[in-house]
PDB file of C-alpha atoms in Angstrom:
ATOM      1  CA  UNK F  18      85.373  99.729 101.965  1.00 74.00           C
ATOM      2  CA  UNK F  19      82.102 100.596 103.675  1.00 78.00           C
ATOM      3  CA  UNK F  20      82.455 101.067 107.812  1.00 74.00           C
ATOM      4  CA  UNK F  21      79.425 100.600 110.326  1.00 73.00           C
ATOM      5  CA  UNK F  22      78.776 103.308 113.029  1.00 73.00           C
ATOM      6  CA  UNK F  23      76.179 104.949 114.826  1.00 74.00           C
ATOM      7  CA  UNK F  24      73.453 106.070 112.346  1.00 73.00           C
ATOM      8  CA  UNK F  25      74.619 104.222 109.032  1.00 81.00           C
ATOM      9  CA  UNK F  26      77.350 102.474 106.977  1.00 84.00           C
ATOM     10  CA  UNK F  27      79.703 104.873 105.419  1.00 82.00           C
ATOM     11  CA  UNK F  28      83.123 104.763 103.166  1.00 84.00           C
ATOM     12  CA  UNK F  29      85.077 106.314 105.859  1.00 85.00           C
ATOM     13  CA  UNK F  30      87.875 107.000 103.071  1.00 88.00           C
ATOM     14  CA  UNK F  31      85.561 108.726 100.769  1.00 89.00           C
ATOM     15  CA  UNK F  32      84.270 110.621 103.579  1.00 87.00           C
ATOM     16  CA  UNK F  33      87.494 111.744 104.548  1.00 89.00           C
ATOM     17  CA  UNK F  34      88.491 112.918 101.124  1.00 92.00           C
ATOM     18  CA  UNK F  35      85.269 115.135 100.331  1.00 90.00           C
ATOM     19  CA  UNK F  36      85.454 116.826 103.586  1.00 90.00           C
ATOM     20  CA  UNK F  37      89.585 117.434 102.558  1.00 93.00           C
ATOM     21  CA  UNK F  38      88.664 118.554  98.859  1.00 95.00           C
ATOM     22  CA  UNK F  39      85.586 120.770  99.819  1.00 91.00           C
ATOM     23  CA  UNK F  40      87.155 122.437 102.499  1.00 93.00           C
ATOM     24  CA  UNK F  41      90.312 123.329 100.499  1.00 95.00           C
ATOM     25  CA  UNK F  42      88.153 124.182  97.403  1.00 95.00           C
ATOM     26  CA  UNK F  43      85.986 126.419  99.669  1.00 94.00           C
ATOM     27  CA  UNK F  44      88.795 127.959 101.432  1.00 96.00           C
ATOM     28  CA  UNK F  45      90.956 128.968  98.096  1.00 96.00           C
ATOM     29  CA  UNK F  46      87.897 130.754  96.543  1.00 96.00           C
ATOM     30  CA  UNK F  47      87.447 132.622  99.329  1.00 97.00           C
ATOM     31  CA  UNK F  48      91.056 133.388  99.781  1.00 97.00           C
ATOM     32  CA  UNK F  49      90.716 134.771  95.689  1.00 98.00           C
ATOM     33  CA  UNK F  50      87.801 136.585  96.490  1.00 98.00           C
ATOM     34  CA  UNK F  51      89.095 138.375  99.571  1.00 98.00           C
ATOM     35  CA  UNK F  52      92.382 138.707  97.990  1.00 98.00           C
ATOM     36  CA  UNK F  53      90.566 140.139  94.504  1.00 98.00           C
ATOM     37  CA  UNK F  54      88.671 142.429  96.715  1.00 98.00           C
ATOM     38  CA  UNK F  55      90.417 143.576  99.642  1.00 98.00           C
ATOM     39  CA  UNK F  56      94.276 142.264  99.305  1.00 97.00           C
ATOM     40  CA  UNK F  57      93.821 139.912 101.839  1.00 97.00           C
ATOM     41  CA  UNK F  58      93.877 136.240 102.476  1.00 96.00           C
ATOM     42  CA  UNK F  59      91.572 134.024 104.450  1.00 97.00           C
ATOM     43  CA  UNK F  60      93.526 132.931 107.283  1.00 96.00           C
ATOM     44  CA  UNK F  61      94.400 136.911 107.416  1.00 97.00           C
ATOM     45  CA  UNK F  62      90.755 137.298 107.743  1.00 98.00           C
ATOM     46  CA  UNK F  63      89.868 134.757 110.137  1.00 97.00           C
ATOM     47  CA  UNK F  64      92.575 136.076 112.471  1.00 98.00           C
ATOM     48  CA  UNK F  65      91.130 139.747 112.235  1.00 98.00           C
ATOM     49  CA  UNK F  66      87.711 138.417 112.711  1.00 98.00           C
ATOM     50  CA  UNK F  67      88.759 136.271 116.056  1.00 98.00           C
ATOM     51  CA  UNK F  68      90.389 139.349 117.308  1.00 98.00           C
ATOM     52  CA  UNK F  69      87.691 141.643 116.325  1.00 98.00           C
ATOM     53  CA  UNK F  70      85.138 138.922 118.566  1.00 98.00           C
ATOM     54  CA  UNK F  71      87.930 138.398 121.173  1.00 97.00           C
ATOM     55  CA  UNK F  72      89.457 141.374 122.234  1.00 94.00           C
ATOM     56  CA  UNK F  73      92.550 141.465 124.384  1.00 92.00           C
ATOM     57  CA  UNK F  74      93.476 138.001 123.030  1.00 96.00           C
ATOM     58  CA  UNK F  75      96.958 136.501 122.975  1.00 95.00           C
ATOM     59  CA  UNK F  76      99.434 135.275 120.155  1.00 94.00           C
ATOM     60  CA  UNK F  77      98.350 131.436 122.485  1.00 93.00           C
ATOM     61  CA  UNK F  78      94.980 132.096 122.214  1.00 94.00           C
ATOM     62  CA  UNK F  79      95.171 132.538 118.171  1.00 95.00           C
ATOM     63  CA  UNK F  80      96.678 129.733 117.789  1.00 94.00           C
ATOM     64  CA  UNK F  81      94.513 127.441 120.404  1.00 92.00           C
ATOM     65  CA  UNK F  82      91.587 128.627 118.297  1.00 93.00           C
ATOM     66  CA  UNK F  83      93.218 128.003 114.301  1.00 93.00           C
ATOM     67  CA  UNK F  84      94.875 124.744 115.518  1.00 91.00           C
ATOM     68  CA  UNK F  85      97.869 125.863 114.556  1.00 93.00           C
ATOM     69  CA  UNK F  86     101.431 126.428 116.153  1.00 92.00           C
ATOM     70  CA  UNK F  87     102.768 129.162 117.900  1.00 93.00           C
ATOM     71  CA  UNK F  88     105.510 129.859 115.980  1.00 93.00           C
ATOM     72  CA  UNK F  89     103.393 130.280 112.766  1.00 94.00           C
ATOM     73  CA  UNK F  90     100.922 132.699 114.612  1.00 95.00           C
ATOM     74  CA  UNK F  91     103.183 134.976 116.057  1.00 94.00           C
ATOM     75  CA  UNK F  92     104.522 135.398 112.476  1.00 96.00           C
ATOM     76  CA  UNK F  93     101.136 136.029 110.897  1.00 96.00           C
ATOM     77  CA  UNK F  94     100.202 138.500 113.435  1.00 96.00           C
ATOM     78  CA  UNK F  95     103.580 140.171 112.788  1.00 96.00           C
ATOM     79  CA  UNK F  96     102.137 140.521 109.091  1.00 97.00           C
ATOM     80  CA  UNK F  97      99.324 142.228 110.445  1.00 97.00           C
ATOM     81  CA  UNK F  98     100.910 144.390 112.622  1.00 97.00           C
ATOM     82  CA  UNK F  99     103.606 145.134 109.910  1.00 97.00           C
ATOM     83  CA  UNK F 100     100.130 146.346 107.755  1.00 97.00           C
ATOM     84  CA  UNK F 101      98.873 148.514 110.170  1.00 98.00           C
ATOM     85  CA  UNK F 102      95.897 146.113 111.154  1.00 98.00           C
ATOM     86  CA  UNK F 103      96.948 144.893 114.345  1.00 98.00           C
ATOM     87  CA  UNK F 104      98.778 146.316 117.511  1.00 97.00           C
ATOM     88  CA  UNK F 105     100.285 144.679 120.247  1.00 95.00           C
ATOM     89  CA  UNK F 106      99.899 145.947 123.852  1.00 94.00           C
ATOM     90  CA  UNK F 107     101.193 144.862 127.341  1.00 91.00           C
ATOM     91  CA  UNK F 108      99.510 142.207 129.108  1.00 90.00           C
ATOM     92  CA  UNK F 109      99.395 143.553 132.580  1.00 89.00           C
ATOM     93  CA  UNK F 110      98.357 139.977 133.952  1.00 88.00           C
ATOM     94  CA  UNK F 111     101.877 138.567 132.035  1.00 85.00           C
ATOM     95  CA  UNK F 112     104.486 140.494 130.980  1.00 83.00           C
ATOM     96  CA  UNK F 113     105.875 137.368 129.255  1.00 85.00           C
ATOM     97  CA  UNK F 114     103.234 138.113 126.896  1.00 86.00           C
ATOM     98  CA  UNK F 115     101.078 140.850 124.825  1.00 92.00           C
ATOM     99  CA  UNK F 116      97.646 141.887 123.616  1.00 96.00           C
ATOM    100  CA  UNK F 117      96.961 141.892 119.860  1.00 97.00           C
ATOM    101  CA  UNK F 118      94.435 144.730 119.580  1.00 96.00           C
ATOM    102  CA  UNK F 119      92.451 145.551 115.917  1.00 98.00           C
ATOM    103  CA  UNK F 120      93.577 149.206 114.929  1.00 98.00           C
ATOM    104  CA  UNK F 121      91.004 151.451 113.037  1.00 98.00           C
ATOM    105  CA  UNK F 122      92.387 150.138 109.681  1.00 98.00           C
ATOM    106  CA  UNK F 123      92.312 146.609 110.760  1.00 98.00           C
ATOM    107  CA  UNK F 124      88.749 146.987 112.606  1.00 98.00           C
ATOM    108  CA  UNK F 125      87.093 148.493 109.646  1.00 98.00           C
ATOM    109  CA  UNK F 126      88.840 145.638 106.509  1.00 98.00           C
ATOM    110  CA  UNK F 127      87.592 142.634 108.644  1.00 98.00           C
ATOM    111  CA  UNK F 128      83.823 144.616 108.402  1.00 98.00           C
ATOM    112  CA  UNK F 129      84.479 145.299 105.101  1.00 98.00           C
ATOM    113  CA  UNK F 130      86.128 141.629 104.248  1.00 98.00           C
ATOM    114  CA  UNK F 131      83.322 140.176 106.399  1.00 98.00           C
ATOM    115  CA  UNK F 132      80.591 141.295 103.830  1.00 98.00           C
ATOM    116  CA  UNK F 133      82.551 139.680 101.267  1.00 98.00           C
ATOM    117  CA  UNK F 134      83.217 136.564 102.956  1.00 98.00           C
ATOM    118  CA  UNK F 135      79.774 135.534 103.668  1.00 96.00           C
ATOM    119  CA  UNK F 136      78.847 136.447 100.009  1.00 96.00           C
ATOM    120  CA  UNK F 137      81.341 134.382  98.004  1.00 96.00           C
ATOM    121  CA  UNK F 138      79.572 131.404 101.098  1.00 93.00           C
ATOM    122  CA  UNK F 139      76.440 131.857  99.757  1.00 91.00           C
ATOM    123  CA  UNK F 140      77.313 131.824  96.725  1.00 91.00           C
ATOM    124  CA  UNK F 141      79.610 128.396  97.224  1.00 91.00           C
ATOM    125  CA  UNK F 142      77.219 126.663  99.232  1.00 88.00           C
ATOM    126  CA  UNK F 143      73.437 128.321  98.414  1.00 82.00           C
ATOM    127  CA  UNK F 144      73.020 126.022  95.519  1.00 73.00           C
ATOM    128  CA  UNK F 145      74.505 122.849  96.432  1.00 74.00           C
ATOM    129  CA  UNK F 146      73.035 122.466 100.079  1.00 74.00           C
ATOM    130  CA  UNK F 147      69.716 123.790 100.204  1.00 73.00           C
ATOM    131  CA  UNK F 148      67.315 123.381 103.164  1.00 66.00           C
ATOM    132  CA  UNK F 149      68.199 120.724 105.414  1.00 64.00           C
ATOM    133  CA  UNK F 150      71.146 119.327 104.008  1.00 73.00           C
ATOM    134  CA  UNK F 151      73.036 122.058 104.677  1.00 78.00           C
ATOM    135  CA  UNK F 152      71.442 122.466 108.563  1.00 80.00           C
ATOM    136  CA  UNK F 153      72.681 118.706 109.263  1.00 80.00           C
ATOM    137  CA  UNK F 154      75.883 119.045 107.672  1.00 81.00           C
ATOM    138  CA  UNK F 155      76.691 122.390 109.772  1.00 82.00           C
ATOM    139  CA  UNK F 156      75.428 120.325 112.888  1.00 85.00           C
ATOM    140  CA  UNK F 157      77.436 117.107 111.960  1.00 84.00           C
ATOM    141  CA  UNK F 158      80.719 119.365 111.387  1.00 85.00           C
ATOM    142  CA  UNK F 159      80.065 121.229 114.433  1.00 87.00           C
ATOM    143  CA  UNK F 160      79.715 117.913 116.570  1.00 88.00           C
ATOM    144  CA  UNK F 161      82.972 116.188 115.127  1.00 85.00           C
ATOM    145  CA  UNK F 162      84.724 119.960 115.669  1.00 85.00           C
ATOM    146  CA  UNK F 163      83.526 119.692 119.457  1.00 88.00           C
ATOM    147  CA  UNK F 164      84.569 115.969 120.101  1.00 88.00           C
ATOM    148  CA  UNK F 165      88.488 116.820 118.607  1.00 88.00           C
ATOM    149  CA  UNK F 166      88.591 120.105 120.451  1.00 85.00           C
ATOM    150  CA  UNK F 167      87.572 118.639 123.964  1.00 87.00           C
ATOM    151  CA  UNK F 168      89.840 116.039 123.291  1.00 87.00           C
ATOM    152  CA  UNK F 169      92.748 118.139 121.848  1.00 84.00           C
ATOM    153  CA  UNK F 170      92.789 115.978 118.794  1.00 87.00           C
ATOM    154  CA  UNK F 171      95.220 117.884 116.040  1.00 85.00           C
ATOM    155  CA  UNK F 172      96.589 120.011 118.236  1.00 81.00           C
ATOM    156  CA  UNK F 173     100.479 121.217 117.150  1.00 79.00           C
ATOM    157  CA  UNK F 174     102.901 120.190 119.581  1.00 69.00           C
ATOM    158  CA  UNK F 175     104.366 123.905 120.140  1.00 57.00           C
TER     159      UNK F 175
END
């Protein structure tokens, strides 16, 4: 069944299941490649990566970021403390809470993993979105991100 909105008619159902089945194709070859090449997985990258870009972030703001609940990202970043990636370090503005800080190890695998990474998305993506396509699907996704977000649409309940 075919649905009006702004800018076309579109099978909101069929929509919804090829932006599902790419993004979970996508993500599980990049979780083999990363996983082939540096013994990681992606959401262990992404969380490497956001600390890398954010330093002095908290367990909250992980977890704010990935959509994802507490709970779940304090355990992940106890894997990546347990691997020598991560460290966590007082908060001097909240002692309720602590710092996640990239060690040596951890800085230099999320370079490493990053090379990788945008590699295996070129490869994924290079061929089947070329030139504009791919520009107005990046801004489309970026919109509908921005709309959920402001709204806290998704967002775990703790």
């Amino acid at each position: 069944m075919e649905y009006k909105l702004s800018g076309g008619t579109v099978d909101l159902q069929g929509f919804f299941a090829d932006l599902v089945r790419c993004e979970t194709r996508v993500y599980n070859a990049l979780n083999d490649r990363l996983r082939e090449r540096h013994g990681i997985v992606t959401s262990q990258f992404e969380f490497l990566r956001y600390l890398r870009d954010h330093p002095g972030s908290r367990v909250a703001d992980l977890a704010a970021e990935f959509a994802i609940g507490i709970g779940a990202t304090s355990k992940g970043a106890d894997r990546l403390e347990k691997q020598g990636w991560v460290v966590r370090q007082p908060n001097p503005s909240d002692r309720r809470s602590s710092l996640l800080a990239l060690t040596d190890d951890g800085l230099r695998l999320v370079n490493e993993a990053e090379e990788t990474f945008t590699e295996r998305l070129i490869e994924l993506l290079g061929d089947a979105l070329k030139g504009a396509p791919i520009s107005a699907a990046a801004r489309a996704l970026s919109q509908l991100r921005s709309v959920l977000e402001r709204d806290q649409v998704g967002m775990p309940a703790g």
